PDB file of C-alpha atoms and ligand atoms in Angstrom:
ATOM      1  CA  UNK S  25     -31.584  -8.287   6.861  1.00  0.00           C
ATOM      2  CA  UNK S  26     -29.209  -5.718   8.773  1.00  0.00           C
ATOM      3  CA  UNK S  27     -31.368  -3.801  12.017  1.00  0.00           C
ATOM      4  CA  UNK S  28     -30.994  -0.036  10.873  1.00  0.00           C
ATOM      5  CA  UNK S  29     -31.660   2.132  13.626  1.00  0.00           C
ATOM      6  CA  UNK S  30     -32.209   5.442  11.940  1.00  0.00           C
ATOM      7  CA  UNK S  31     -32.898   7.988  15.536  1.00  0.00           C
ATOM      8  CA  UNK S  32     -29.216   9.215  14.360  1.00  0.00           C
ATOM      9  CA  UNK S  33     -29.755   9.807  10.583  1.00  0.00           C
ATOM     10  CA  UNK S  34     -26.595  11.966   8.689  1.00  0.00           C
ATOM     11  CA  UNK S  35     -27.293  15.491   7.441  1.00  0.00           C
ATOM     12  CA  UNK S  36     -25.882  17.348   4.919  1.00  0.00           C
ATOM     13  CA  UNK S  37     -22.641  19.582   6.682  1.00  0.00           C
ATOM     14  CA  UNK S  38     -21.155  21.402   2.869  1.00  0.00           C
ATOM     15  CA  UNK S  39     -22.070  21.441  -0.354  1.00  0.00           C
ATOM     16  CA  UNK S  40     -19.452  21.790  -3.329  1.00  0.00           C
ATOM     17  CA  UNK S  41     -19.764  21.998  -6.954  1.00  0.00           C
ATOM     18  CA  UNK S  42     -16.848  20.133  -8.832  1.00  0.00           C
ATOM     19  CA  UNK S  43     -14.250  22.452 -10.740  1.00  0.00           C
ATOM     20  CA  UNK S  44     -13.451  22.097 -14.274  1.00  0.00           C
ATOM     21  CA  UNK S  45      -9.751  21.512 -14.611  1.00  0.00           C
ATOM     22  CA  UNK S  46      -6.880  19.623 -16.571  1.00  0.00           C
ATOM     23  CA  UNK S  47      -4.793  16.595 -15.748  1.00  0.00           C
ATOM     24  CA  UNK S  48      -2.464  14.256 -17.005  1.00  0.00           C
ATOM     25  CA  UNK S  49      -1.489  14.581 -21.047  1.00  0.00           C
ATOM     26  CA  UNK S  50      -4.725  17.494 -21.014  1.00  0.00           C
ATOM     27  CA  UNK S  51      -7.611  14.939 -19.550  1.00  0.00           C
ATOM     28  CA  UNK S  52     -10.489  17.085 -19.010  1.00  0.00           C
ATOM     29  CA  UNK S  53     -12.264  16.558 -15.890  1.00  0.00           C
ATOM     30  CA  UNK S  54     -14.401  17.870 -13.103  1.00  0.00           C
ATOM     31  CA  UNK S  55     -12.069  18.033  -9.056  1.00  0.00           C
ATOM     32  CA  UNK S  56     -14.311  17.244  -6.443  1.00  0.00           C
ATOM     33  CA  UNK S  57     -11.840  16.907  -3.517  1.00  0.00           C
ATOM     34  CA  UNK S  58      -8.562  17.959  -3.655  1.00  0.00           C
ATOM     35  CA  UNK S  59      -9.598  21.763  -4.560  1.00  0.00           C
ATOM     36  CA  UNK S  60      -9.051  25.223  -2.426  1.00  0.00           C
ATOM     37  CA  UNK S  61     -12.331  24.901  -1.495  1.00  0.00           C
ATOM     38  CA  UNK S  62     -12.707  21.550  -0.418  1.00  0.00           C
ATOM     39  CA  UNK S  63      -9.046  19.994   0.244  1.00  0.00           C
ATOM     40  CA  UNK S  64     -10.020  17.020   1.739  1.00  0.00           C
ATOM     41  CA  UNK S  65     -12.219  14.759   3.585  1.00  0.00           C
ATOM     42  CA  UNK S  66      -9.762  12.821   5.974  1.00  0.00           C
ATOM     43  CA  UNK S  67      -8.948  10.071   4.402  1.00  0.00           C
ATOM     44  CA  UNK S  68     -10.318  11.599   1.128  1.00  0.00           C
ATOM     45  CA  UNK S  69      -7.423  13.189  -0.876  1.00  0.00           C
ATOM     46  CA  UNK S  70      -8.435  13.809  -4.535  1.00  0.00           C
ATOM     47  CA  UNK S  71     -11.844  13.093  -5.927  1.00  0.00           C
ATOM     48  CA  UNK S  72     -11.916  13.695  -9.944  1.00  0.00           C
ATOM     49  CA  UNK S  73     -14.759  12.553 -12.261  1.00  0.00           C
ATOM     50  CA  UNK S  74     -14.720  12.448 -15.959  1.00  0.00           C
ATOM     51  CA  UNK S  75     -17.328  11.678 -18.382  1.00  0.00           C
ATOM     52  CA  UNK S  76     -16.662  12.743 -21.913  1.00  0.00           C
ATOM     53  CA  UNK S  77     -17.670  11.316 -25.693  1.00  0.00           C
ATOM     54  CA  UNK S  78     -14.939  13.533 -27.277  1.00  0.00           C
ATOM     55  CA  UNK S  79     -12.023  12.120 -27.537  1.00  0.00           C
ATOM     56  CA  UNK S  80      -9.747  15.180 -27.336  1.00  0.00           C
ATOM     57  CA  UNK S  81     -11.100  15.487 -23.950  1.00  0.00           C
ATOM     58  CA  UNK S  82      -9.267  12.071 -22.868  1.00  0.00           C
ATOM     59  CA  UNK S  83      -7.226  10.958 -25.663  1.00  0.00           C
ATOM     60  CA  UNK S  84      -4.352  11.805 -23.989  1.00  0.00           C
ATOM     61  CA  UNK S  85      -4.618   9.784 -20.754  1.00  0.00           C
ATOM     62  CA  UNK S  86      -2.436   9.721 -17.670  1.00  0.00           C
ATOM     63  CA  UNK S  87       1.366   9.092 -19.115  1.00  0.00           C
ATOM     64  CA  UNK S  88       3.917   7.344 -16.331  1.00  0.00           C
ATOM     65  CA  UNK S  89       3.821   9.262 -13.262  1.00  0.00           C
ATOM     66  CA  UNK S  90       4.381   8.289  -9.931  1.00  0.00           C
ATOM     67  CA  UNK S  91       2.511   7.595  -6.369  1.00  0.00           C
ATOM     68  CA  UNK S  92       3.640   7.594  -2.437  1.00  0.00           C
ATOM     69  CA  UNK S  93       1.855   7.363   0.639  1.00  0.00           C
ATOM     70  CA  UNK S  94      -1.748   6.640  -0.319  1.00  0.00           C
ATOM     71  CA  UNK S  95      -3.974   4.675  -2.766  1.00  0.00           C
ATOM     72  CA  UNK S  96      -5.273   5.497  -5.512  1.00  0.00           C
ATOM     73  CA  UNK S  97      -9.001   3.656  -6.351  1.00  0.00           C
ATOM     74  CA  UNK S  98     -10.108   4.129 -10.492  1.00  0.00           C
ATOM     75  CA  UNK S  99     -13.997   3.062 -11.202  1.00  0.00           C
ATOM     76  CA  UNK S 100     -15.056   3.091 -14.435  1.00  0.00           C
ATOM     77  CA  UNK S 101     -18.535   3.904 -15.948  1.00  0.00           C
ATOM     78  CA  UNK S 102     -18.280   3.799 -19.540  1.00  0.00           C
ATOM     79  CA  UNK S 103     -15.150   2.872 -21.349  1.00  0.00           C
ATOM     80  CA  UNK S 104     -11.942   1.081 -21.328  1.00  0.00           C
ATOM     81  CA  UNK S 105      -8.663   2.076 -19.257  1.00  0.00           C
ATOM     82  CA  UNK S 106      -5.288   0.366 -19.630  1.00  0.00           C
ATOM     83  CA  UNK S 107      -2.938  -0.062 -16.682  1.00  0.00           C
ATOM     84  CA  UNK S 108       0.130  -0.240 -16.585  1.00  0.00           C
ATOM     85  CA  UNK S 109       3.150  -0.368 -14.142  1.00  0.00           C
ATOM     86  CA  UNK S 110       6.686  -0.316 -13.288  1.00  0.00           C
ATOM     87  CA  UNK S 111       6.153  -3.485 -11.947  1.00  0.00           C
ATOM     88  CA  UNK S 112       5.308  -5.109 -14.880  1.00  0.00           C
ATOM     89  CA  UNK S 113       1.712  -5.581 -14.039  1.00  0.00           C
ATOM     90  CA  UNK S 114      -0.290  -4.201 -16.271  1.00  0.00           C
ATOM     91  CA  UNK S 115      -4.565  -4.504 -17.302  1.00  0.00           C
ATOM     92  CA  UNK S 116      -7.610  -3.289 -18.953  1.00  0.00           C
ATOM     93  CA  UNK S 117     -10.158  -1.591 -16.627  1.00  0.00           C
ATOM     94  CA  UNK S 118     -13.526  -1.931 -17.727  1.00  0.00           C
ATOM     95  CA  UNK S 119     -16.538  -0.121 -17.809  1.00  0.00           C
ATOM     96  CA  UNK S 120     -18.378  -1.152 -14.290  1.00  0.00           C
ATOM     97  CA  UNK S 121     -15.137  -2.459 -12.981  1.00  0.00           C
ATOM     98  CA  UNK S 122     -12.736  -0.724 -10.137  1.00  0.00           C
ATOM     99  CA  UNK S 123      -8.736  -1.008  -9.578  1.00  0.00           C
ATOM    100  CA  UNK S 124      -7.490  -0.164  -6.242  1.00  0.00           C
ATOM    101  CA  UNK S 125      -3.775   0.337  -5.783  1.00  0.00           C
ATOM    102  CA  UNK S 126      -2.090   0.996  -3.151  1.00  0.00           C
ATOM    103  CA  UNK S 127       0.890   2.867  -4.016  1.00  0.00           C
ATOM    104  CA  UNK S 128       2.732   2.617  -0.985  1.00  0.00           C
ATOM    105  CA  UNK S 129       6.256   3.467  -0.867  1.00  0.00           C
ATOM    106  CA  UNK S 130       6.001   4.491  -4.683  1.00  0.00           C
ATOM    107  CA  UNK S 131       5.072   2.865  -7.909  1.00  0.00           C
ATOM    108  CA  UNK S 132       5.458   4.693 -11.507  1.00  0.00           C
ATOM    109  CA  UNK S 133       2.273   4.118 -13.501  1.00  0.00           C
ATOM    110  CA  UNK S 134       0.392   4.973 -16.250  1.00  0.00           C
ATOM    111  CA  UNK S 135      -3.276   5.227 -17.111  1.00  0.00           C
ATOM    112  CA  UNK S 136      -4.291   5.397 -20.864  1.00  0.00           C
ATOM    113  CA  UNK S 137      -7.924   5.074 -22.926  1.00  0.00           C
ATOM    114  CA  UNK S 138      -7.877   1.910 -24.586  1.00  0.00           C
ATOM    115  CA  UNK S 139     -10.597   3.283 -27.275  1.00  0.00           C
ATOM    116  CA  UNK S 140     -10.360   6.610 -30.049  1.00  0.00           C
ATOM    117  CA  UNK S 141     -13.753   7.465 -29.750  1.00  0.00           C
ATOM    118  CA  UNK S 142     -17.036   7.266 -27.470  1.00  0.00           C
ATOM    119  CA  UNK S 143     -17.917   7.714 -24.005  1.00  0.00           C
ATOM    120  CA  UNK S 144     -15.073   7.276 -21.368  1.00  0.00           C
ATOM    121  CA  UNK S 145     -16.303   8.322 -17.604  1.00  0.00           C
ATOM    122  CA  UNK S 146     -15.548   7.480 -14.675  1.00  0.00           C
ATOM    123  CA  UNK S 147     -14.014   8.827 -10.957  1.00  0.00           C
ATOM    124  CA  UNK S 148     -10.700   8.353  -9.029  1.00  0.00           C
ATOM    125  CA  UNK S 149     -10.443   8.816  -5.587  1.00  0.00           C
ATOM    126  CA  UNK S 150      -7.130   8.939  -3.636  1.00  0.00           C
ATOM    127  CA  UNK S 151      -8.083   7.680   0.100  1.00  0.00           C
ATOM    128  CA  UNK S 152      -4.363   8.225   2.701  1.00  0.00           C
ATOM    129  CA  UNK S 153      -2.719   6.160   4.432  1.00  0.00           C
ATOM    130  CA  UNK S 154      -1.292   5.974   7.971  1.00  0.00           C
ATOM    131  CA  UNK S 155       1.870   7.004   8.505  1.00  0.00           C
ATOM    132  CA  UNK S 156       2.685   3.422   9.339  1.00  0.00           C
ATOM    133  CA  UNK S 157       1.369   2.041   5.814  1.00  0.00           C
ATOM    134  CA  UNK S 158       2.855   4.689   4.057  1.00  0.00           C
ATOM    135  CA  UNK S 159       5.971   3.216   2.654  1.00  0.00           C
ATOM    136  CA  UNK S 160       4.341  -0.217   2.731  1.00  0.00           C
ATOM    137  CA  UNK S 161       5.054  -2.696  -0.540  1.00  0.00           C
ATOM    138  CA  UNK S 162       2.854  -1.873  -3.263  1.00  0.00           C
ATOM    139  CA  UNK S 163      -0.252  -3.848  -4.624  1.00  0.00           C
ATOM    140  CA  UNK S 164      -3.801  -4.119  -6.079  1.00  0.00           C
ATOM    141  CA  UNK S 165      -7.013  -5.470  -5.941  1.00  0.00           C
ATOM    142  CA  UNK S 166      -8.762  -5.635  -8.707  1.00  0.00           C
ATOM    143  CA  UNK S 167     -12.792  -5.869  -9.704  1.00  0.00           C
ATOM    144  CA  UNK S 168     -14.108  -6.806 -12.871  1.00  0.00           C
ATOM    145  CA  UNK S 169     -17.900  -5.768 -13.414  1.00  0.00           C
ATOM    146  CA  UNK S 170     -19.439  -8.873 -12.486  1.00  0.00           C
ATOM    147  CA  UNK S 171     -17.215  -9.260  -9.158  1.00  0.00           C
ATOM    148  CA  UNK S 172     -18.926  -6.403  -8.000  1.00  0.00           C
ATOM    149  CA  UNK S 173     -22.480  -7.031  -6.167  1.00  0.00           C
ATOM    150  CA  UNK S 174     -25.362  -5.631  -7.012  1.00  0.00           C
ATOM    151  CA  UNK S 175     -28.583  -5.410  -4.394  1.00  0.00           C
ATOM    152  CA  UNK S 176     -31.702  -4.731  -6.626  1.00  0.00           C
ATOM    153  CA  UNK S 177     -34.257  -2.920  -4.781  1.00  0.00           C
ATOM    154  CA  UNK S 178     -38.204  -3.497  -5.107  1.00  0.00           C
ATOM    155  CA  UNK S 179     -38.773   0.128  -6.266  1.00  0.00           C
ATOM    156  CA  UNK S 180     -35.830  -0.261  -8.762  1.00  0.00           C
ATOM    157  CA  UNK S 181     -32.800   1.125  -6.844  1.00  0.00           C
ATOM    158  CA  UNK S 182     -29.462  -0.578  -7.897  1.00  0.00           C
ATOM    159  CA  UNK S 183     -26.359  -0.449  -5.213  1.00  0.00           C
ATOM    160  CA  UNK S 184     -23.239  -1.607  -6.739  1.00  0.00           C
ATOM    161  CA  UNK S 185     -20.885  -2.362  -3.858  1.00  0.00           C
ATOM    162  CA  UNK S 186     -17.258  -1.832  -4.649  1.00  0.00           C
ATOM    163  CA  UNK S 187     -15.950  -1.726  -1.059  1.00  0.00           C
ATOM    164  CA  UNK S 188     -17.668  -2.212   2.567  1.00  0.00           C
ATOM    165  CA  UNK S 189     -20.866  -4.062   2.724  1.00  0.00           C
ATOM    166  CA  UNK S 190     -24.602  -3.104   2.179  1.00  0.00           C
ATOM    167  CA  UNK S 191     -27.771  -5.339   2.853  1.00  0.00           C
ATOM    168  CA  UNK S 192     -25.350  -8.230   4.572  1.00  0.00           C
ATOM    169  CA  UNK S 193     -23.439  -7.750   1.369  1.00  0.00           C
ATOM    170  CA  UNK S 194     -20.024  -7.241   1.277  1.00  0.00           C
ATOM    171  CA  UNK S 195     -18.406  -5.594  -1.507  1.00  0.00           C
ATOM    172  CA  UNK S 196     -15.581  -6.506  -4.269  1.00  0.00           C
ATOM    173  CA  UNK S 197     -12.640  -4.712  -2.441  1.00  0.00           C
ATOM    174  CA  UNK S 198     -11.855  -5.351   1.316  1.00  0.00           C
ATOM    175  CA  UNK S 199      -8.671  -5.165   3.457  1.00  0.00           C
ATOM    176  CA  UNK S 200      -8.247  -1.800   3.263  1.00  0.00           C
ATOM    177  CA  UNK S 201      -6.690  -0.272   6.085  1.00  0.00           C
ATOM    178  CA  UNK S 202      -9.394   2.967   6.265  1.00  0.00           C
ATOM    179  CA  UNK S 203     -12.364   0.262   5.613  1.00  0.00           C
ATOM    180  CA  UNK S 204     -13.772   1.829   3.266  1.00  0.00           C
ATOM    181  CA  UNK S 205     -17.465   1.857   1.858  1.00  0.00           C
ATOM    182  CA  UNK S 206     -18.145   2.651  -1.937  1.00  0.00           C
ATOM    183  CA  UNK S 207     -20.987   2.206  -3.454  1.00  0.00           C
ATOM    184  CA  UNK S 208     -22.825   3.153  -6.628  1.00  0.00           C
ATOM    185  CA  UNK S 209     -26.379   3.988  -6.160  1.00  0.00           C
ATOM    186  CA  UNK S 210     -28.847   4.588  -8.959  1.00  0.00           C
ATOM    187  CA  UNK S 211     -32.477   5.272  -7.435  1.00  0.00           C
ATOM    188  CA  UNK S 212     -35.469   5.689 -10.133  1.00  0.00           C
ATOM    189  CA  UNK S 213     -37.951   8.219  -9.553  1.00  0.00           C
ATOM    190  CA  UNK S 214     -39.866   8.702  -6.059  1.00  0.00           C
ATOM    191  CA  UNK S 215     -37.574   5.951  -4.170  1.00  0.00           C
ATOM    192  CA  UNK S 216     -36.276   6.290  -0.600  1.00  0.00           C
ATOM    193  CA  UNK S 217     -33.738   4.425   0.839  1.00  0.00           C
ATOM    194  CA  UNK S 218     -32.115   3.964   3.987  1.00  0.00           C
ATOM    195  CA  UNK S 219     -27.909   3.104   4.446  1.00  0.00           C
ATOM    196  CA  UNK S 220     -26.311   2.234   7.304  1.00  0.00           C
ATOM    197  CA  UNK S 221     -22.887   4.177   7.589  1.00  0.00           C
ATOM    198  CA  UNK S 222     -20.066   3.699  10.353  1.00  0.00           C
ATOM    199  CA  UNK S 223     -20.674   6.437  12.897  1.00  0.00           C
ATOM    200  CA  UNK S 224     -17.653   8.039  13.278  1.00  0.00           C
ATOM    201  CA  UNK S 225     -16.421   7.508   9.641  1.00  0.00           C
ATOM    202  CA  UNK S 226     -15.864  10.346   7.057  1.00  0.00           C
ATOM    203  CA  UNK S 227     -18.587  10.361   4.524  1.00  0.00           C
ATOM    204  CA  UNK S 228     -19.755  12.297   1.475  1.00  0.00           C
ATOM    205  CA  UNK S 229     -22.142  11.403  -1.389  1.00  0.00           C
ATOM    206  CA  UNK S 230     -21.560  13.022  -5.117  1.00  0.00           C
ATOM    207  CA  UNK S 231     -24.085  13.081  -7.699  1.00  0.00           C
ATOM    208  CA  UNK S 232     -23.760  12.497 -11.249  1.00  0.00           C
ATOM    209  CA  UNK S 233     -27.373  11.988 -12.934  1.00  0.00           C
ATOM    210  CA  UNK S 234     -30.253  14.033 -11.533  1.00  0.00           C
ATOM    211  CA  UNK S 235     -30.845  15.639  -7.941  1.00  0.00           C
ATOM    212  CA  UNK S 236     -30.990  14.003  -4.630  1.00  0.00           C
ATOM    213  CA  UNK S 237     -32.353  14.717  -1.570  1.00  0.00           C
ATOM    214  CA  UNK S 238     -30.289  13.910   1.381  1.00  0.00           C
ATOM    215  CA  UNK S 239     -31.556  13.258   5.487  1.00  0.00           C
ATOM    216  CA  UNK S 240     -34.980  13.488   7.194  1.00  0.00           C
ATOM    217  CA  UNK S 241     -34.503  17.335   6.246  1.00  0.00           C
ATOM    218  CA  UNK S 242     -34.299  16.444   2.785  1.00  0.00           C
ATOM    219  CA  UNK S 243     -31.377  18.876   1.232  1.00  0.00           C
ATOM    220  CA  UNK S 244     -31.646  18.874  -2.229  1.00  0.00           C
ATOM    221  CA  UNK S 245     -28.400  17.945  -3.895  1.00  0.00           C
ATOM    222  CA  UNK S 246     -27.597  18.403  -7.607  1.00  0.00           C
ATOM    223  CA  UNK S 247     -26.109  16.682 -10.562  1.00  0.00           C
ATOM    224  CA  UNK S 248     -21.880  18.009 -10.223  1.00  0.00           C
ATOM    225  CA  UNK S 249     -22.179  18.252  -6.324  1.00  0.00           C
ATOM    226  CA  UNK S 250     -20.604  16.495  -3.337  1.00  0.00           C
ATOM    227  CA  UNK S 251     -22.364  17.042   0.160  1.00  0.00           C
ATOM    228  CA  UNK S 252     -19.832  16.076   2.756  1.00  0.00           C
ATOM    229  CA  UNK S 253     -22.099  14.370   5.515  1.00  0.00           C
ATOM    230  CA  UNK S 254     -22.153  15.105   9.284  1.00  0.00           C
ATOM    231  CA  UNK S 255     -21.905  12.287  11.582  1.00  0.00           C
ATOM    232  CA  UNK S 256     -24.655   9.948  12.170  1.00  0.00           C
ATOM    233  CA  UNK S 257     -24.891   5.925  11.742  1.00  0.00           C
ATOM    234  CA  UNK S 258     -27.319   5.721   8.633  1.00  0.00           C
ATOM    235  CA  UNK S 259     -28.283   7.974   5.191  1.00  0.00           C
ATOM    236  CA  UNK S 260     -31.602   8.382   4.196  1.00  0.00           C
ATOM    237  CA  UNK S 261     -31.229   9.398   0.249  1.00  0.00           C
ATOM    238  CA  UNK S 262     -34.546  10.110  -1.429  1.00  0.00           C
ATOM    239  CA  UNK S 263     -35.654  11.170  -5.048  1.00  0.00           C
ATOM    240  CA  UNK S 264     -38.703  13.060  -6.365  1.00  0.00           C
ATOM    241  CA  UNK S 265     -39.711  13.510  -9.731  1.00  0.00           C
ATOM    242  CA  UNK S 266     -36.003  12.651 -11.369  1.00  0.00           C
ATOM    243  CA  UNK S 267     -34.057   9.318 -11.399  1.00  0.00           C
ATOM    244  CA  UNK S 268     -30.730  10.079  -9.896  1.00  0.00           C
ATOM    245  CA  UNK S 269     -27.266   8.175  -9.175  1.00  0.00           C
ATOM    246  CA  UNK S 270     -24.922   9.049  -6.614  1.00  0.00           C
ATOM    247  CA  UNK S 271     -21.654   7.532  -4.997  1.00  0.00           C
ATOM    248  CA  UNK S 272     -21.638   7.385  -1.581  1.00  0.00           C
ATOM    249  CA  UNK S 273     -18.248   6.755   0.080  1.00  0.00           C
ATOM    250  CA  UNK S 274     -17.069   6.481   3.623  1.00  0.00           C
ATOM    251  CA  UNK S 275     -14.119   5.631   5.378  1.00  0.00           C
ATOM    252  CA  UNK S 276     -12.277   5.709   9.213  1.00  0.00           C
ATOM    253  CA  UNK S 277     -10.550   9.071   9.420  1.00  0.00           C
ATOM    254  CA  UNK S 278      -6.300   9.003  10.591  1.00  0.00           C
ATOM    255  CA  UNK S 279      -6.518  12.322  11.635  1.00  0.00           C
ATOM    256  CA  UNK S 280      -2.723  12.680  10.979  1.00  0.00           C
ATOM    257  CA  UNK S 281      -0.347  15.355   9.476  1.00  0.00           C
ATOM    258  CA  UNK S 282      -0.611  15.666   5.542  1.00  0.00           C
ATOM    259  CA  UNK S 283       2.274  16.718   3.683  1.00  0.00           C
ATOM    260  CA  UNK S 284       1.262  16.622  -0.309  1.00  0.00           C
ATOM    261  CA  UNK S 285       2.789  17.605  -3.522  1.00  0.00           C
ATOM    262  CA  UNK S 286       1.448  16.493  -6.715  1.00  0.00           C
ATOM    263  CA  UNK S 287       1.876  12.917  -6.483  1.00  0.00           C
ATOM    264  CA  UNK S 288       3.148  11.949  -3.470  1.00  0.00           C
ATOM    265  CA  UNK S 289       1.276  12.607   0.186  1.00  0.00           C
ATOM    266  CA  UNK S 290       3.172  11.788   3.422  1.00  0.00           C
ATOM    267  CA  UNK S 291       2.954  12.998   6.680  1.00  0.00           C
ATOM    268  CA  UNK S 292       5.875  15.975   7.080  1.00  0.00           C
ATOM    269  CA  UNK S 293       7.722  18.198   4.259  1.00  0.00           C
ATOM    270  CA  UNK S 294      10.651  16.485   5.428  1.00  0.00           C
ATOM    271  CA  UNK S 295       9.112  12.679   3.953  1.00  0.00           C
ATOM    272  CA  UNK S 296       8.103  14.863   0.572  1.00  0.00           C
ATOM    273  CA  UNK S 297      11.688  15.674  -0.008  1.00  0.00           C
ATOM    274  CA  UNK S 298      12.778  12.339   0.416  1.00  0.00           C
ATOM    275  CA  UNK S 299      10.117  11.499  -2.240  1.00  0.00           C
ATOM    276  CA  UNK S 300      11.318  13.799  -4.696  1.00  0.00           C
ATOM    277  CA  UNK S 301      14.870  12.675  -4.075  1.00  0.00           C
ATOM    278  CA  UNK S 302      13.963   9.207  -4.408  1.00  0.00           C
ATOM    279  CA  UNK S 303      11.968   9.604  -7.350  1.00  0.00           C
ATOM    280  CA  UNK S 304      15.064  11.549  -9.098  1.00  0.00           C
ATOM    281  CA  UNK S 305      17.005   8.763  -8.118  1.00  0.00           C
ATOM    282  CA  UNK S 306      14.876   6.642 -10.202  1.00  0.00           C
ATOM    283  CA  UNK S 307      14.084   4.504  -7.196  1.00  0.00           C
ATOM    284  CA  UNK S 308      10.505   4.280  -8.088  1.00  0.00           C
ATOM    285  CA  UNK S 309      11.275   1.838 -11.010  1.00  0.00           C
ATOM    286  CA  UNK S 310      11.733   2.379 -14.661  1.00  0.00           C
ATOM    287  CA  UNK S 311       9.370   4.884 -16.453  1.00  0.00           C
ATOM    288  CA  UNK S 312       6.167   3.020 -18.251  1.00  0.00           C
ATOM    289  CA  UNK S 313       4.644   3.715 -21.434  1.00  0.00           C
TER     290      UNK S 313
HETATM  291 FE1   FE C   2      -2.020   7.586 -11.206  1.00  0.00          FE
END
């Protein structure tokens, strides 16, 4: 078992409440990150969750579209997503499973429901790059939903590890350059848990089921909110008289430049041009359908 020293447990430094909002061919979904009032949490770009059972809310998916400069991380809840790229590679994310590309110098992709009706929910979270990685090649890793871990508590907690480690634990997805940790928690009723978190690392928990209560100060935080955590080396997440579940992700800030339009986020206006250029030029690969 991992030593967790606690003396420098994380608080709660901003609370947000997702917005409602539109993407893709008119996906309805709630912006976490990526929003005037919360633009990012270096390396955090974009957070977006979406958990519908109508299908006009999704039907339409994400049609080819392209990426530069950062990677974009899809992990599904309920549902069935098909991949595809200008690559030619090309899968079916499934419900409890996680894709994380890394776009690098620019892919075209698209991401479309592989169902007509039922529930389809799930997040995606664009973490950066550093300027050096930014026009790296382009590739995946890829988790199915039994390649990702799952530490079962005594009091009936669940923590799904998709990236980092937890418990001595490490999760499906590694080698990424902001070493990121992403996990799904799901905490019954009157539990209390402790996670270590890299001091010094970016962090911020959002809840999707039921109310939380974050630090030794216990700050309640509800179902559609992210708290963006201070610094500290461990979280202390608790629950009262609801069962909750939560992500918690962290990562190693750049603290660079960001330069972003729509799709493609680089470190000056003058590397955003070139993007747009390039993608004009159809240097980005052929379009996907
Ligand atoms: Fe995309």
């Amino acid at each position: 078992m991992e030593k967790i020293e606690t003396r420098n447990s994380r608080t709660v430094s901003k609370i947000v409440k997702g917005e409602s909002t539109f993407d893709g061919e008119g996906v309805k979904l709630t912006r976490v990150i990526g929003t005037r009032e919360l633009s990012e949490v270096d390396p955090f770009l974009l957070l977006d969750y979406f958990s519908s059972d109508n299908p006009n809310d999704y039907i339409g998916g994400f049609p080819s579209h392209p990426h530069r400069g950062f990677e974009t991380v899809t992990y599904m809840l309920n549902g069935l997503m098909k991949h595809k790229d200008s690559n030619g590679s090309e899968g079916v994310l499934r419900a409890g499973g996680a894709q994380w590309m890394t776009a690098g110098r620019g892919v075209l992709h698209s991401e479309l429901p592989q169902q007509e009706d039922g529930l389809l929910a799930g997040f995606q979270l664009w973490v950066n790059l550093p300027s050096a990685l930014k026009m790296c090649e382009p590739h995946y890793a890829n988790a199915e939903p039994d390649e990702i871990p799952e530490i079962r508590g005594d009091d009936g907690s669940i923590v799904r590890i998709i990236a980092g480690s937890y418990m001595d634990t490490r999760g499906a997805i590694s080698g990424v350059s902001a070493e990121p940790k992403y996990l799904d928690i799901f905490l019954p009723e009157k539990s209390d848990i402790t996670i270590p978190v890299e001091e010094g690392f970016s962090a911020f928990v959002y809840v999707f089921e039921g109310v939380i209560e974050i630090g030794e100060e216990s700050e309640s935080v509800d179902t559609g909110h992210l708290a963006v955590l201070g610094d500290g080396n461990t979280l202390r997440i608790r629950t009262d008289r609801s069962k909750a579940r939560a992500i918690l992700v962290a990562a190693r800030p750049f603290n660079e430049p960001v330069a972003r339009y729509g799709p493609f986020v680089m470190n000056t206006k003058e590397e955003i041009e070139t993007a747009i250029s390039d993608y004009r030029k159809g240097l980005f690969g052929p379009e996907v359908d």
